PDB file of C-alpha atoms in Angstrom:
ATOM      1  CA  ALA A   1       0.000   0.000   0.000  1.00 47.00           C
ATOM      2  CA  GLN A   2       1.135   3.518  -0.765  1.00 48.00           C
ATOM      3  CA  SER A   3       1.452   6.245   1.758  1.00 48.00           C
ATOM      4  CA  ALA A   4      -0.619   9.417   1.781  1.00 47.00           C
ATOM      5  CA  GLY A   5       2.146  11.117  -0.210  1.00 47.00           C
ATOM      6  CA  GLY A   6       0.830   9.753  -3.517  1.00 48.00           C
ATOM      7  CA  ILE A   7       2.886   8.249  -6.288  1.00 48.00           C
ATOM      8  CA  GLY A   8       6.089  10.100  -5.520  1.00 48.00           C
ATOM      9  CA  GLY A   9       5.347  10.881  -1.941  1.00 49.00           C
ATOM     10  CA  GLY A  10       8.241   8.961  -0.443  1.00 48.00           C
ATOM     11  CA  GLY A  11       6.299   5.918   0.674  1.00 49.00           C
ATOM     12  CA  SER A  12       7.839   3.076   2.537  1.00 51.00           C
ATOM     13  CA  SER A  13       8.982   1.429  -0.693  1.00 54.00           C
ATOM     14  CA  GLY A  14      11.994   3.013  -2.358  1.00 58.00           C
ATOM     15  CA  GLY A  15      10.603   2.690  -5.934  1.00 65.00           C
ATOM     16  CA  GLY A  16       8.213   5.654  -5.700  1.00 78.00           C
ATOM     17  CA  GLY A  17      10.775   8.258  -6.745  1.00 86.00           C
ATOM     18  CA  TYR A  18      11.806   6.211  -9.759  1.00 88.00           C
ATOM     19  CA  ARG A  19       8.200   5.870 -10.891  1.00 88.00           C
ATOM     20  CA  VAL A  20       7.693   9.654 -10.741  1.00 88.00           C
ATOM     21  CA  GLN A  21      10.875  10.222 -12.710  1.00 89.00           C
ATOM     22  CA  ARG A  22       9.774   7.715 -15.365  1.00 87.00           C
ATOM     23  CA  GLN A  23       6.339   9.302 -15.664  1.00 88.00           C
ATOM     24  CA  ALA A  24       7.883  12.754 -16.015  1.00 87.00           C
ATOM     25  CA  ALA A  25      10.291  11.427 -18.649  1.00 87.00           C
ATOM     26  CA  ASN A  26       7.415   9.780 -20.515  1.00 86.00           C
ATOM     27  CA  ILE A  27       5.435  13.034 -20.479  1.00 88.00           C
ATOM     28  CA  ARG A  28       8.449  14.962 -21.812  1.00 88.00           C
ATOM     29  CA  GLU A  29       8.950  12.371 -24.554  1.00 86.00           C
ATOM     30  CA  ARG A  30       5.277  12.484 -25.566  1.00 84.00           C
ATOM     31  CA  ARG A  31       5.418  16.289 -25.769  1.00 85.00           C
ATOM     32  CA  ARG A  32       8.591  16.107 -27.841  1.00 83.00           C
ATOM     33  CA  MET A  33       6.997  13.581 -30.197  1.00 80.00           C
ATOM     34  CA  LEU A  34       3.899  15.747 -30.569  1.00 82.00           C
ATOM     35  CA  ARG A  35       6.055  18.749 -31.454  1.00 79.00           C
ATOM     36  CA  SER A  36       8.067  16.762 -34.001  1.00 69.00           C
ATOM     37  CA  ASP A  37       4.882  15.259 -35.457  1.00 65.00           C
ATOM     38  CA  LEU A  38       3.371  18.711 -35.928  1.00 65.00           C
ATOM     39  CA  ALA A  39       6.443  20.416 -37.362  1.00 64.00           C
ATOM     40  CA  PRO A  40       6.409  18.682 -40.779  1.00 61.00           C
ATOM     41  CA  THR A  41       2.654  19.207 -41.015  1.00 62.00           C
ATOM     42  CA  ARG A  42       3.015  22.931 -40.456  1.00 67.00           C
ATOM     43  CA  ALA A  43       5.773  23.122 -43.075  1.00 68.00           C
ATOM     44  CA  ALA A  44       3.760  21.047 -45.538  1.00 71.00           C
ATOM     45  CA  ASP A  45       0.689  23.234 -45.059  1.00 75.00           C
ATOM     46  CA  ARG A  46       2.650  26.425 -45.625  1.00 80.00           C
ATOM     47  CA  PRO A  47       2.076  27.615 -49.203  1.00 84.00           C
ATOM     48  CA  THR A  48       5.171  27.658 -51.361  1.00 88.00           C
ATOM     49  CA  PRO A  49       5.693  30.264 -54.091  1.00 90.00           C
ATOM     50  CA  VAL A  50       4.765  27.656 -56.711  1.00 92.00           C
ATOM     51  CA  LYS A  51       1.518  26.824 -54.893  1.00 91.00           C
ATOM     52  CA  ILE A  52       0.706  30.522 -54.593  1.00 92.00           C
ATOM     53  CA  ILE A  53       1.257  31.121 -58.318  1.00 94.00           C
ATOM     54  CA  ASN A  54      -0.716  28.016 -59.301  1.00 93.00           C
ATOM     55  CA  SER A  55      -3.665  29.038 -57.140  1.00 93.00           C
ATOM     56  CA  ALA A  56      -3.540  32.544 -58.653  1.00 94.00           C
ATOM     57  CA  PHE A  57      -3.681  31.033 -62.157  1.00 93.00           C
ATOM     58  CA  ASP A  58      -6.601  28.830 -61.113  1.00 93.00           C
ATOM     59  CA  GLU A  59      -8.429  31.910 -59.874  1.00 94.00           C
ATOM     60  CA  LEU A  60      -7.631  33.828 -63.072  1.00 94.00           C
ATOM     61  CA  ARG A  61      -8.919  30.904 -65.179  1.00 92.00           C
ATOM     62  CA  GLY A  62     -12.211  31.260 -63.332  1.00 91.00           C
ATOM     63  CA  HIS A  63     -12.565  34.891 -64.423  1.00 91.00           C
ATOM     64  CA  VAL A  64     -11.560  34.534 -68.074  1.00 90.00           C
ATOM     65  CA  PRO A  65     -14.432  33.467 -70.341  1.00 88.00           C
ATOM     66  CA  THR A  66     -13.931  30.128 -72.080  1.00 85.00           C
ATOM     67  CA  PHE A  67     -16.109  27.531 -73.721  1.00 81.00           C
ATOM     68  CA  PRO A  68     -17.211  24.695 -71.445  1.00 80.00           C
ATOM     69  CA  TYR A  69     -15.765  22.011 -73.721  1.00 81.00           C
ATOM     70  CA  GLU A  70     -12.281  23.538 -73.781  1.00 78.00           C
ATOM     71  CA  LYS A  71      -9.524  21.761 -71.954  1.00 85.00           C
ATOM     72  CA  ARG A  72      -7.866  23.450 -68.999  1.00 86.00           C
ATOM     73  CA  LEU A  73      -5.886  26.421 -70.260  1.00 88.00           C
ATOM     74  CA  SER A  74      -2.118  26.478 -69.873  1.00 92.00           C
ATOM     75  CA  LYS A  75      -0.547  29.327 -67.952  1.00 94.00           C
ATOM     76  CA  ILE A  76       0.561  31.142 -71.111  1.00 95.00           C
ATOM     77  CA  ASP A  77      -2.854  30.672 -72.755  1.00 92.00           C
ATOM     78  CA  THR A  78      -4.508  31.945 -69.582  1.00 93.00           C
ATOM     79  CA  LEU A  79      -2.328  35.067 -69.632  1.00 95.00           C
ATOM     80  CA  ARG A  80      -2.933  35.685 -73.341  1.00 94.00           C
ATOM     81  CA  LEU A  81      -6.674  35.244 -72.962  1.00 92.00           C
ATOM     82  CA  ALA A  82      -6.731  37.508 -69.893  1.00 94.00           C
ATOM     83  CA  ILE A  83      -4.868  40.223 -71.830  1.00 94.00           C
ATOM     84  CA  ALA A  84      -7.310  39.915 -74.728  1.00 91.00           C
ATOM     85  CA  TYR A  85     -10.295  39.990 -72.376  1.00 91.00           C
ATOM     86  CA  ILE A  86      -9.014  43.110 -70.618  1.00 93.00           C
ATOM     87  CA  ALA A  87      -8.481  44.782 -74.009  1.00 90.00           C
ATOM     88  CA  LEU A  88     -12.051  43.908 -75.029  1.00 86.00           C
ATOM     89  CA  LEU A  89     -13.456  45.277 -71.780  1.00 88.00           C
ATOM     90  CA  ARG A  90     -11.419  48.470 -72.199  1.00 90.00           C
ATOM     91  CA  GLU A  91     -12.744  48.868 -75.745  1.00 87.00           C
ATOM     92  CA  VAL A  92     -16.333  48.194 -74.680  1.00 86.00           C
ATOM     93  CA  LEU A  93     -16.093  50.793 -71.913  1.00 87.00           C
ATOM     94  CA  SER A  94     -14.722  53.439 -74.270  1.00 88.00           C
ATOM     95  CA  ALA A  95     -17.303  52.721 -77.011  1.00 86.00           C
ATOM     96  CA  ASP A  96     -20.062  55.197 -77.806  1.00 86.00           C
ATOM     97  CA  CYS A  97     -22.836  52.616 -77.299  1.00 88.00           C
ATOM     98  CA  ASP A  98     -23.946  50.098 -74.703  1.00 89.00           C
ATOM     99  CA  PRO A  99     -21.819  46.936 -74.321  1.00 87.00           C
ATOM    100  CA  LEU A 100     -24.321  44.512 -75.857  1.00 88.00           C
ATOM    101  CA  THR A 101     -24.772  46.663 -78.960  1.00 89.00           C
ATOM    102  CA  TYR A 102     -21.008  47.059 -79.271  1.00 86.00           C
ATOM    103  CA  VAL A 103     -20.385  43.310 -79.174  1.00 82.00           C
ATOM    104  CA  GLN A 104     -23.247  42.647 -81.617  1.00 88.00           C
ATOM    105  CA  ARG A 105     -21.811  45.205 -84.051  1.00 86.00           C
ATOM    106  CA  CYS A 106     -18.382  43.617 -83.797  1.00 83.00           C
ATOM    107  CA  LEU A 107     -19.771  40.132 -84.382  1.00 85.00           C
ATOM    108  CA  SER A 108     -21.851  41.262 -87.360  1.00 88.00           C
ATOM    109  CA  GLY A 109     -18.855  43.000 -88.917  1.00 83.00           C
ATOM    110  CA  GLU A 110     -20.186  46.539 -88.577  1.00 80.00           C
ATOM    111  CA  ARG A 111     -17.237  47.492 -86.391  1.00 72.00           C
ATOM    112  CA  THR A 112     -13.882  46.448 -87.741  1.00 64.00           C
ATOM    113  CA  PRO A 113     -11.154  48.032 -85.655  1.00 57.00           C
ATOM    114  CA  GLU A 114      -7.759  48.438 -87.287  1.00 50.00           C
ATOM    115  CA  ARG A 115      -6.208  46.230 -84.642  1.00 52.00           C
ATOM    116  CA  ALA A 116      -8.478  44.273 -82.346  1.00 58.00           C
ATOM    117  CA  GLU A 117      -6.195  43.195 -79.511  1.00 60.00           C
ATOM    118  CA  TRP A 118      -9.001  41.158 -78.015  1.00 60.00           C
ATOM    119  CA  ASN A 119      -9.599  39.045 -81.121  1.00 62.00           C
ATOM    120  CA  THR A 120      -7.941  35.744 -80.243  1.00 62.00           C
ATOM    121  CA  SER A 121      -8.671  34.022 -83.548  1.00 60.00           C
ATOM    122  CA  GLY A 122      -5.406  35.290 -85.028  1.00 55.00           C
ATOM    123  CA  GLN A 123      -7.204  37.119 -87.823  1.00 47.00           C
ATOM    124  CA  TYR A 124      -6.268  40.599 -86.574  1.00 43.00           C
ATOM    125  CA  ASN A 125      -3.296  39.799 -84.365  1.00 44.00           C
ATOM    126  CA  ALA A 126       0.135  40.498 -85.730  1.00 40.00           C
TER     127      ALA A 126
END
């Protein structure tokens, strides 16, 4: 039977102090293992520059209009299409009519700009 001192309370048996030391050592080891287990996870979860750029391209792909049947755009195609789309939006905003009318006139051939930066078909691009 143990004395009122508890596990390490200096009971009549001499093994009480050893048991407390072992338990303390086990607790320290568990804490150390938890820290070492978490460290690689934190590093793996940290976004790398490549992950940041790839997620930015994924977000940009979501804002650039494409056809549903098109395959996933490459990074260079995404950039080219984004540039063309921005040029189209700039042209639409500076036009003397509403956006829908402007696009309809362009599609029907009524408006033929000297250089349509936004035309991605290659017909007007140099």
